[in-house]
Coordinates of C-alpha atoms in Angstrom, one line a residue:
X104 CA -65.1 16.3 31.0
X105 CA -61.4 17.4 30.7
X106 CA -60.4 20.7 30.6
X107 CA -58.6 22.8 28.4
X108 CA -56.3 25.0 29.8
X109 CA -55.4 28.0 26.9
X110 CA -52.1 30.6 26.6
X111 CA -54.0 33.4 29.0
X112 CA -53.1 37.1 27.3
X113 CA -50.5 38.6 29.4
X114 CA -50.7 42.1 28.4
X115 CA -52.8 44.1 25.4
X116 CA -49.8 44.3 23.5
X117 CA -48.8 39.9 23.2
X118 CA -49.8 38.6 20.4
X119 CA -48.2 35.6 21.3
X120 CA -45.5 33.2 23.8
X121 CA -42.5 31.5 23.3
X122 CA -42.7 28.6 25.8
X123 CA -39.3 28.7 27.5
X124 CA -39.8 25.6 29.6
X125 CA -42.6 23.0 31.1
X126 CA -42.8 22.6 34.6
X127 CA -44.9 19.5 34.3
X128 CA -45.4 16.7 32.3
X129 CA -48.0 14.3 31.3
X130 CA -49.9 12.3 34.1
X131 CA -48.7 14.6 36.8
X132 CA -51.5 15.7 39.3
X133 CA -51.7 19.7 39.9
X134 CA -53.8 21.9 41.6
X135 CA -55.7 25.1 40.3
X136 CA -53.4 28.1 39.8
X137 CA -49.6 25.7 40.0
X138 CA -47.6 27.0 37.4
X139 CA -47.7 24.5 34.2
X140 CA -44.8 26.7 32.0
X141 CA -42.5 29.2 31.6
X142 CA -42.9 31.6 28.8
X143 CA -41.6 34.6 27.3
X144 CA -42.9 37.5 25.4
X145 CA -41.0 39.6 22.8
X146 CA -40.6 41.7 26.2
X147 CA -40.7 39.7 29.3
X148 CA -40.4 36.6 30.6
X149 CA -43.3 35.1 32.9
X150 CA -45.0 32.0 34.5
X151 CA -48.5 30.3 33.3
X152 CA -51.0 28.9 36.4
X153 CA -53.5 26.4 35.6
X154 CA -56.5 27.4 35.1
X155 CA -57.9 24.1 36.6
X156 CA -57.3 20.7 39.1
X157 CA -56.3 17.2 37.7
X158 CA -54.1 15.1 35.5
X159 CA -51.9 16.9 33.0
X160 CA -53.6 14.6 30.3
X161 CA -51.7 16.0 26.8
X162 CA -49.3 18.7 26.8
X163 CA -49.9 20.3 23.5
X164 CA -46.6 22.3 22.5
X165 CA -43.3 21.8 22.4
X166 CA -40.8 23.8 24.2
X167 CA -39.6 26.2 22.1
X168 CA -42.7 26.9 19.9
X169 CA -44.3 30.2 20.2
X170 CA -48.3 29.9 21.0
X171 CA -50.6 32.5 20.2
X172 CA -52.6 33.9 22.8
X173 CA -56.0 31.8 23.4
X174 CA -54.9 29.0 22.2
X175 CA -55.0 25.8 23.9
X176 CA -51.6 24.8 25.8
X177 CA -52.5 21.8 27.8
X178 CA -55.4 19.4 28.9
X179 CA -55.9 18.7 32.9
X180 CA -58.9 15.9 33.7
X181 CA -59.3 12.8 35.5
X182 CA -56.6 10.5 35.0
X183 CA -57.0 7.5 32.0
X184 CA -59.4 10.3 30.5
X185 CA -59.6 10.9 26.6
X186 CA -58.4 14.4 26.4
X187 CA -60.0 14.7 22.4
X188 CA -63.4 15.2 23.4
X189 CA -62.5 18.4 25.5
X190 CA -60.1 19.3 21.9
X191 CA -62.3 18.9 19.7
X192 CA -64.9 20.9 21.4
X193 CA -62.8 24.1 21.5
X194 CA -62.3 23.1 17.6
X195 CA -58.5 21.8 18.1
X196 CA -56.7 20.8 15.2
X197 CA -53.5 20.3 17.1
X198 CA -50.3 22.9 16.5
X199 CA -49.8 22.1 12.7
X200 CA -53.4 21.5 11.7
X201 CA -53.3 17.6 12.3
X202 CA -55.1 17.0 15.4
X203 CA -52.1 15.6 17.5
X204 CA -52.4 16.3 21.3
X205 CA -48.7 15.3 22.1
X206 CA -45.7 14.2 20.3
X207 CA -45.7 11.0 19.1
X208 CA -44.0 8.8 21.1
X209 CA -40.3 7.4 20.1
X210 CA -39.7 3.4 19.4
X211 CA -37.6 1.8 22.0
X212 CA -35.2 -0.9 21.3
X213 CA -37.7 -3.3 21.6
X214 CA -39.9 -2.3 20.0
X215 CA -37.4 -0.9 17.4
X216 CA -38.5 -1.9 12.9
X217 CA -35.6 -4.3 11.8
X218 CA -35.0 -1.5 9.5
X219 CA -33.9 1.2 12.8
X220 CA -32.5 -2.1 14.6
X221 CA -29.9 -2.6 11.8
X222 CA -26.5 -2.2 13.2
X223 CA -25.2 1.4 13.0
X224 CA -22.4 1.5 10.7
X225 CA -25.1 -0.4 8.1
X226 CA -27.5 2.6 9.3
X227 CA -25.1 5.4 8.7
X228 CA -23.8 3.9 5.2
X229 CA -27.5 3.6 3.9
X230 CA -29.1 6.9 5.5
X231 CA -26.3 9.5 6.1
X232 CA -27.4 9.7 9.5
X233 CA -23.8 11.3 10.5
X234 CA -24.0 15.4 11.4
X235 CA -22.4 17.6 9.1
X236 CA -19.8 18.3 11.0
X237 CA -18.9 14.8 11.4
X238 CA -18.9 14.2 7.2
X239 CA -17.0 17.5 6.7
X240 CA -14.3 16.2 9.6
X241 CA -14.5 13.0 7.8
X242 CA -14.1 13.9 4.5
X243 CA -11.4 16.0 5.1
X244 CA -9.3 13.1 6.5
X245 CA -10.0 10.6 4.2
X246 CA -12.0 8.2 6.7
X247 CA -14.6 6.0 5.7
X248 CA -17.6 6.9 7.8
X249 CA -18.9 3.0 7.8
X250 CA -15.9 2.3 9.6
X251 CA -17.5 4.2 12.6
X252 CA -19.5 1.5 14.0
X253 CA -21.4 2.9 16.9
X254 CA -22.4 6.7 17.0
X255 CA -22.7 8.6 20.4
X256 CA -25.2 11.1 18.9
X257 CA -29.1 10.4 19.9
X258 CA -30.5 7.0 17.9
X259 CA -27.0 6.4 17.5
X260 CA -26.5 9.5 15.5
X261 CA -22.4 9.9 14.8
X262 CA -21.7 13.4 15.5
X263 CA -18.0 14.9 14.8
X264 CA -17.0 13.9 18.4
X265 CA -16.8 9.8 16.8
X266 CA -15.2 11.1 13.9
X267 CA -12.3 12.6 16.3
X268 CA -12.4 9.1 18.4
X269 CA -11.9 7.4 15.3
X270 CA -9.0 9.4 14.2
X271 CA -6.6 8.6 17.3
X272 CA -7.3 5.4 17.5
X273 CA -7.2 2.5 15.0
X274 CA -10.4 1.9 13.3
X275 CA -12.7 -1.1 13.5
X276 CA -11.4 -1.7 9.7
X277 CA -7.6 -2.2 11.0
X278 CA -8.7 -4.4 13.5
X279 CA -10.7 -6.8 11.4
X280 CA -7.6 -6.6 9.0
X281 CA -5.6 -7.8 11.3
X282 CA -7.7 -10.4 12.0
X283 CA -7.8 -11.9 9.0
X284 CA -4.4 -11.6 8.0
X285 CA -5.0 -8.4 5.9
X286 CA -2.3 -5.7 5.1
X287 CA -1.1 -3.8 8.1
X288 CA -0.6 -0.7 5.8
X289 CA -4.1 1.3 4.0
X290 CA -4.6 4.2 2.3
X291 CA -6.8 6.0 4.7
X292 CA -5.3 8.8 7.4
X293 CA -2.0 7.9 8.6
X294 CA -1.6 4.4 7.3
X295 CA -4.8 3.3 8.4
X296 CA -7.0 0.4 6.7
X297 CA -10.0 1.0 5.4
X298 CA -12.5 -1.0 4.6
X299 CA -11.6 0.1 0.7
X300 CA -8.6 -1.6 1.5
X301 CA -10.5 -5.2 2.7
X302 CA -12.0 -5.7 -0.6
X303 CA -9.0 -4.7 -2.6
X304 CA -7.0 -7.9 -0.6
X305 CA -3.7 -8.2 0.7
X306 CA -0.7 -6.5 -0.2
X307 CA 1.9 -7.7 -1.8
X308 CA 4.3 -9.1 0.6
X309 CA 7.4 -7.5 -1.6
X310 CA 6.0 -4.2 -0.7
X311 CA 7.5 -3.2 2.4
X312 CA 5.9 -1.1 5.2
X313 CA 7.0 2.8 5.1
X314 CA 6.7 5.5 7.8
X315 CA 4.0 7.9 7.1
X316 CA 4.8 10.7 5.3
X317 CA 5.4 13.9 6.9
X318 CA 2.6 16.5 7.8
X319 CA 2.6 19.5 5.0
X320 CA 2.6 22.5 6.7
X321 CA -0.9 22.9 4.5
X322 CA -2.2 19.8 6.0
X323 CA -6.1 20.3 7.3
X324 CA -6.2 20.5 11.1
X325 CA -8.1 17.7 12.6
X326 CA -9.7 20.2 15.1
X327 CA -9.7 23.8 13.2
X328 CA -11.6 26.1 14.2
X329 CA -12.3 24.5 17.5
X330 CA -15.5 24.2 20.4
X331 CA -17.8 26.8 19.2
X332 CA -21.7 26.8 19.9
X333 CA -24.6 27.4 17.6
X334 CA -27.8 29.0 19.1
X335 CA -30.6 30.2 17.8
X336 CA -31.8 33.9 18.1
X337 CA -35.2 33.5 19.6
X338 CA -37.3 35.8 21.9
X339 CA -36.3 39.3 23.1
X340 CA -32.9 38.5 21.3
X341 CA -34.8 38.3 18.2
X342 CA -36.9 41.3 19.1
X343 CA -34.1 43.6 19.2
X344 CA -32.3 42.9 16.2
X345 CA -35.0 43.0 14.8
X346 CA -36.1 46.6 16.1
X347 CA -32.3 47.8 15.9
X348 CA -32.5 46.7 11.8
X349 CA -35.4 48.3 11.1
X350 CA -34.3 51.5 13.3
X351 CA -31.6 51.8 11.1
X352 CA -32.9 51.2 8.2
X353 CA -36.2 53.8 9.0
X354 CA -35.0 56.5 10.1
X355 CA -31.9 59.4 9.7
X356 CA -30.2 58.8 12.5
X357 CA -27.3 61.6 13.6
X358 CA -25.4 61.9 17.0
X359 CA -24.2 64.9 18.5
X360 CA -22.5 65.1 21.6
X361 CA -21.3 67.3 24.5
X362 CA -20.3 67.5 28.1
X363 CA -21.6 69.3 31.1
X364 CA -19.8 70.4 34.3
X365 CA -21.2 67.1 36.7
X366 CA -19.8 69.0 40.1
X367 CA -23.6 69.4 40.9
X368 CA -24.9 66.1 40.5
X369 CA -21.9 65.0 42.5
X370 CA -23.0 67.4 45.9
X371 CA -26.5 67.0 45.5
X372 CA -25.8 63.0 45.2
X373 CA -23.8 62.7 48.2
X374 CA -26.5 65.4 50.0
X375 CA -29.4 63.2 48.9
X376 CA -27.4 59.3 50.4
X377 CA -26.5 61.3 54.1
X378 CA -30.1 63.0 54.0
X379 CA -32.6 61.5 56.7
X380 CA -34.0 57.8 55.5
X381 CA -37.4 59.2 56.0
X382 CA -37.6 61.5 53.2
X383 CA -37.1 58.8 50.8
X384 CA -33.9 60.2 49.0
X385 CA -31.2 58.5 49.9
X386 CA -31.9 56.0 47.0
X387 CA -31.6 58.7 44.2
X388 CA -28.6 58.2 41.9
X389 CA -26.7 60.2 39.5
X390 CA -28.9 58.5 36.9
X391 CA -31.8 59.7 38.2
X392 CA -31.0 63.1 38.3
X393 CA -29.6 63.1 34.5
X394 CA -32.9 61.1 33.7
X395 CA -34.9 64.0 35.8
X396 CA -33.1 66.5 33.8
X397 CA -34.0 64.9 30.4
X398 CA -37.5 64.8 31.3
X399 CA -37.6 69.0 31.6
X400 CA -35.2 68.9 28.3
X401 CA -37.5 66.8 26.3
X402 CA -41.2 68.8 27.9
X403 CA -39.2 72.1 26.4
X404 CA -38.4 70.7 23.2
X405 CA -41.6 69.5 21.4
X406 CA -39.5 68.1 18.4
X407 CA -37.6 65.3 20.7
X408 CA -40.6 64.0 22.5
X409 CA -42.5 63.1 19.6
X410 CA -43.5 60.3 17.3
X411 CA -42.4 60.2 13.6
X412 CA -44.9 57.5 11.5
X413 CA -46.1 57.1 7.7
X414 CA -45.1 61.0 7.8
X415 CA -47.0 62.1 10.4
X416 CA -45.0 64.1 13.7
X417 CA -47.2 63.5 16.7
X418 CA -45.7 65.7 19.8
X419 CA -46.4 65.2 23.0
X420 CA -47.5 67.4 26.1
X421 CA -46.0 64.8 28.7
X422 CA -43.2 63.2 28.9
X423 CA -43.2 59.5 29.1
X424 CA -39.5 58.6 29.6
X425 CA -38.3 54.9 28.3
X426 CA -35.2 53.7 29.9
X427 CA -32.6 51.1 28.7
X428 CA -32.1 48.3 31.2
X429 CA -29.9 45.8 31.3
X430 CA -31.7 41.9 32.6
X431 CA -30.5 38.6 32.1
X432 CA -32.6 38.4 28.8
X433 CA -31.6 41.4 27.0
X434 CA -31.8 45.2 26.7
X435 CA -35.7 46.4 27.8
X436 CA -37.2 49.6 27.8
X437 CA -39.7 50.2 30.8
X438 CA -41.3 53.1 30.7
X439 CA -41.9 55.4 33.6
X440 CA -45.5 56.9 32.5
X441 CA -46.5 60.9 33.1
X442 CA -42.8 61.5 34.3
X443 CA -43.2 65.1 33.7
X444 CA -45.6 65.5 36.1
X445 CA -43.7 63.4 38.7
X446 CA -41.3 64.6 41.9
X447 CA -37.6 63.8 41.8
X448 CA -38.4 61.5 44.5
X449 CA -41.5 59.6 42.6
X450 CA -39.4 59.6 39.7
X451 CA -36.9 57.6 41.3
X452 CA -38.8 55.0 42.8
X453 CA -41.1 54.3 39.9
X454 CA -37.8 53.6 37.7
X455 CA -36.5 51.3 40.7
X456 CA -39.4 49.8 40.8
X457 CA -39.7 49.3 36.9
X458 CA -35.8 48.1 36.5
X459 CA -36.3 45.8 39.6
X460 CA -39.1 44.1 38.0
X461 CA -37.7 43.9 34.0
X462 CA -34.5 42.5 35.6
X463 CA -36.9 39.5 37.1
X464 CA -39.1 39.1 34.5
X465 CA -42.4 39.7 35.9
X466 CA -42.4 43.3 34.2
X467 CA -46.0 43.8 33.0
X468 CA -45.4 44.0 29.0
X469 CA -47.8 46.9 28.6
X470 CA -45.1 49.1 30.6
X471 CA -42.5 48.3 27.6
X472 CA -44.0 50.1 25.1
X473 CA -45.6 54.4 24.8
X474 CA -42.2 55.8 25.6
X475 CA -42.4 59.3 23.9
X476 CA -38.5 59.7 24.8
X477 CA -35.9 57.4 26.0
X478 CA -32.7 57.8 28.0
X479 CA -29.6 54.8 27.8
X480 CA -27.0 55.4 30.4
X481 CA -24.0 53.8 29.7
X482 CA -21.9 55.8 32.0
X483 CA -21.5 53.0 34.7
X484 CA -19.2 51.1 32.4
X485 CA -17.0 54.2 31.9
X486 CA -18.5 54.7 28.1
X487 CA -17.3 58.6 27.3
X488 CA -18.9 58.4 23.9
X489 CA -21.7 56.4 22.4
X490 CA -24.3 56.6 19.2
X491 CA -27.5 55.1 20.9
X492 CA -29.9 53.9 18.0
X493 CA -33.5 55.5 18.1
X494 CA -36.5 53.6 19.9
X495 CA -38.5 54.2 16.8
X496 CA -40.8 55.6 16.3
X497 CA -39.4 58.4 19.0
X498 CA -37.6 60.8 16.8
X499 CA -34.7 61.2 19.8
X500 CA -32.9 59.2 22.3
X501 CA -30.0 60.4 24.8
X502 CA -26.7 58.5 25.9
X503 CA -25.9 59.3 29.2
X504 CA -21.7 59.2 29.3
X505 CA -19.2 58.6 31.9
X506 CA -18.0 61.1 34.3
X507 CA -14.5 62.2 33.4
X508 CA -12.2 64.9 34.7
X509 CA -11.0 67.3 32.1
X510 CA -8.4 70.1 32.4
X511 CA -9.7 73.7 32.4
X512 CA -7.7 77.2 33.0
X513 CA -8.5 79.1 35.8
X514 CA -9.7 83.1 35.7
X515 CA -6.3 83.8 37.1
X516 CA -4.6 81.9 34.7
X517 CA -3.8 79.0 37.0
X518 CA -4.7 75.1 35.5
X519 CA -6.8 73.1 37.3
X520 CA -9.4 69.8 36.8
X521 CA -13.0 69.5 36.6
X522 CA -15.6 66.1 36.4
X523 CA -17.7 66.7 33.1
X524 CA -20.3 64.3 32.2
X525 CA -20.6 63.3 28.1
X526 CA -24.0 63.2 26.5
X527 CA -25.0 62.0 23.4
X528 CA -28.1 62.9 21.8
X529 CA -29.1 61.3 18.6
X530 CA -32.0 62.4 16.6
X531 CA -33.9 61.7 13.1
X532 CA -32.7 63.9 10.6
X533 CA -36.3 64.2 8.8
X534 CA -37.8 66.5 11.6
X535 CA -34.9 67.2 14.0
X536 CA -32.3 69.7 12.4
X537 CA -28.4 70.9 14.1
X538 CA -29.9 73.4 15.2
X539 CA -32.9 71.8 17.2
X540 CA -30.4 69.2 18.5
X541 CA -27.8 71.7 19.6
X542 CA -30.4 73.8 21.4
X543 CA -32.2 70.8 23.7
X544 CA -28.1 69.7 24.3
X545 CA -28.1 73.7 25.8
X546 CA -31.3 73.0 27.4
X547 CA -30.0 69.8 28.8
X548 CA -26.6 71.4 30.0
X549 CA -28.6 73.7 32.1
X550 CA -30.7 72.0 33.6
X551 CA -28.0 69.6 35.2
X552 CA -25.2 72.4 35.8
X553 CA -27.9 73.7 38.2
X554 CA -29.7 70.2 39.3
X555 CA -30.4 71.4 42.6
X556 CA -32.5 74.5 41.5
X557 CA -33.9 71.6 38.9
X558 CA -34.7 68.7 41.2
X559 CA -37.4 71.4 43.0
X560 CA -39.4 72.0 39.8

C-alpha cells in the first residue's frame, strides 16, 4: 500500500509551513530521507526528507500554501498505484475539504471546449479575460481591447504588455480597414481605426485627412508610473510586521540614549585578534563585548530583563540575550540561552554559531523564541541613533550605535578627540520609568568603559 508522507513538526513552537518550493514532482522515483520540499516557518527556512522509497504518486499542496504540521504533504508508492486508499485511510479530505490529491490537470489545445478554443479577441470581448492593468492602459487611450487579437499572457490572457504593442503599432482594425477599402482615418488613439469605425462605414470622401492633433501637456502617459513589481508579504516578512504592529500598538515604548567612551573595546579588541589562536579569542568582536556588557546590565536591572503580559511582570534570574540578525529572509532573533552564566569566550561562539546558522536557514526554530532581553546592533552601518521597537513581551531592548569620535577638552585646557559609542535603550513605559532607564544606561556605561575588568567576570 502507498505511503503517506505528512509535514513532520520542526520545532515545538510551528504550528505550521509555508512550502517555499517542491523539489520533485509526480512520477519521480526517490529514496528514503531525499528531500521532497522546501519550506519555511514564521522563523526559518528548512528542507523536508521523505519519510519513505517509491514513486511520488500525488503531490498534495501547492507551492505557496501553508500546511499545518501532521498533515499529509505527499504520497510515495509503487508506480501506476492509486494513491486514495492510502488518503482516505489517514482520513484525507484533500487541502480544501474536497478530496483532491493534485491539481486538476489543465486542457491542452487539443483537447481544448470550442468555447476556450474560440479565437482570442472573441474570448477577451465575451469574458474580460484582459489584466487590469491592461483595461486601465486601455481605457485610458481609447483602444478597443477586441482589436488585440492574440494575448501574450498565460491561455492567451492580454496583459498591459499587448496593450503597449498595440499602441505603437497599427491595429489589426486598421489593417482590415485598409483591406477593404475602409477610411484611413478613426477615432481611436492617434488616428487609428477601430473597429467602431468598421461598422460606422466609410468616410466621406470630401472629408479630408488631418494631422493629429497635438499632445496636451495633460495628456495621460502611455507608460506612467512605470515597471513596478507586486509581491506578496508572506512568511517571516509577514511575521515581522506583523510582530512590529502589534509591538507598537501594545506597549509604551520610549527611547533614551547616550554614549560611552569605546577606547576600551577598541584595545581589548585588537588584544583579543593578535592573542594566541589557541585560546579561542581572536574571533570576539566589538559586538560581543557590548552584547557581553548588556548581559551584566540586564542581570543588575530586574525591570529590563523581564516579561510584561495580561498585566503580569515576570523577571528573570538569568539572562537569556536575543540578538537581531540580519539573513537573506529577514530580521531573526536567535537566542543565546543562560548567557549570564556564560564566559566571554562561550558567549562569543554560541552567538557565531546561532547567526551562522539563522543566516542559512537551518536555525532550529525553538532557539528564536524565550529571549528575556534583546540586543540590535546597528553600528556596522554607521547608525549614531536609532529607536529599536520592543521584542514583546520583553519590556526592554538596546541599539547598539556607531562608533564616532567626539571632541572633548582636556584637564589642561587643551582640545582633543575621543571614539564614543551611542546606545539606545528603549523600554515600556508601564513598568520601566526615566529613572529605571537612566540608571541601567549608567550601569551599561560602566561596564564597557572598563570591559577588560568586565570580560573576567
Amino acid at each position: 500500500m502507498a505511503t503517506v508522507v505528512v509535514m513532520p513538526q520542526l520545532g515545538n513552537s510551528v504550528e505550521s509551513c509555508l512550502i517555499v518550493s517542491w523539489q520533485v514532482k509526480v512520477g519521480d522515483e526517490i529514496a528514503e530521507n531525499a528531500i521532497v520540499c522546501e519550506v519555511e516557518t514564521d522563523k526559518a527556512s528548512m528542507e523536508v526528507p521523505s519519510t519513505a522509497a517509491g514513486t511520488v504518486l500525488a503531490l498534495l499542496w501547492d507551492e505557496g500554501d501553508d500546511v499545518p504540521v501532521k498533515e499529509p504533504l505527499l504520497v510515495v508508492g509503487a508506480a501506476g498505484e492509486d494513491p486514495k486508499p492510502a488518503l482516505d485511510a489517514v482520513g484525507w479530505a484533500g487541502k480544501d475539504g474536497e478530496g483532491d490529491a493534485a491539481p486538476a490537470p489543465q486542457p491542452t489545445e487539443a483537447s481544448a471546449t470550442p468555447e476556450v478554443a474560440a479565437q482570442p479577441a472573441e474570448r477577451a470581448a465575451a469574458t474580460g479575460a484582459a489584466s487590469p492593468r491592461a483595461r486601465n492602459l486601455a481605457a485610458a487611450n481609447s483602444l478597443d481591447l477586441g482589436a488585440v487579437e492574440e494575448g501574450s499572457g498565460p491561455g492567451g490572457r492580454v496583459i498591459e504588455r499587448d496593450v503597449k504593442e498595440a499602441l505603437t503599432s497599427a491595429t489589426p482594425a486598421a489593417a482590415r480597414a485598409g483591406a477593404h477599402g475602409a477610411a484611413a482615418q478613426g477615432t481611436g488613439l492617434g488616428g487609428r481605426v477601430t473597429t467602431t469605425d468598421l461598422t460606422a462605414g466609410p468616410a466621406p470622401e470630401a472629408v479630408a485627412p488631418t494631422m493629429p492633433a497635438a499632445r496636451p501637456a495633460t495628456a495621460v502617459d502611455a507608460d506612467f508610473p512605470g515597471p513596478s513589481e507586486a509581491t506578496q508579504v508572506k512568511g517571516v516578512r509577514k511575521v515581522i510586521s506583523e510582530r512590529m504592529m502589534n509591538s507598537l500598538a501594545t506597549s509604551a515604548q520610549l527611547t533614551y540614549t547616550t554614549t560611552a567612551n569605546a577606547q576600551g573595546l577598541l584595545d581589548l579588541r585588537k588584544k583579543l585578534k593578535n592573542s594566541d589562536a589557541a585560546l579561542g579569542m581572536t574571533g570576539v568582536t566589538i559586538g560581543d563585548l557590548v552584547g557581553y556588557a548588556a548581559v551584566r546590565a540586564a542581570a543588575q536591572n530586574p525591570s529590563h530583563n523581564a516579561h510584561l503580559a495580561d498585566g503580569v511582570l515576570t523577571t528573570f534570574e538569568r539572562v537569556h540575550l536575543g540578538f537581531a540578525c540580519d539573513t537573506p529572509r529577514g530580521l531573526l532573533v536567535p537566542t543565546v540561552r543562560n548567557a549570564s552564566l556564560m564566559s566571554l569566550r562561550e558567549f562569543s561562539a554560541v552567538s557565531k554559531q546561532l547567526a551562522n546558522e539563522a543566516i542559512q536557514g537551518s536555525i532550529n526554530p525553538d532557539l528564536l523564541s524565550g529571549a528575556t532581553f534583546t540586543v540590535s546592533n546597528l553600528g556596522g552601518f554607521g547608525i549614531e541613533s536609532f529607536t529599536p521597537l520592543l521584542n514583546v513581551p520583553q519590556t526592554a531592548i538596546l541599539g547598539v550605535d556607531a562608533i564616532f569620535p567626539r571632541v572633548k577638552v582636556n584637564a589642561d585646557g587643551s582640545v582633543g578627540a575621543e571614539q564614543r559609542i551611542g546606545l539606545s535603550l528603549t523600554a515600556d513605559h508601564r513598568v520601566i520609568d526615566g529613572a529605571d532607564a537612566a540608571r541601567f544606561l549608567q550601569d551599561l556605561v560602566r561596564f564597557i568603559e572598563a570591559i577588560d575588568i568586565t570580560a573576567l567576570g
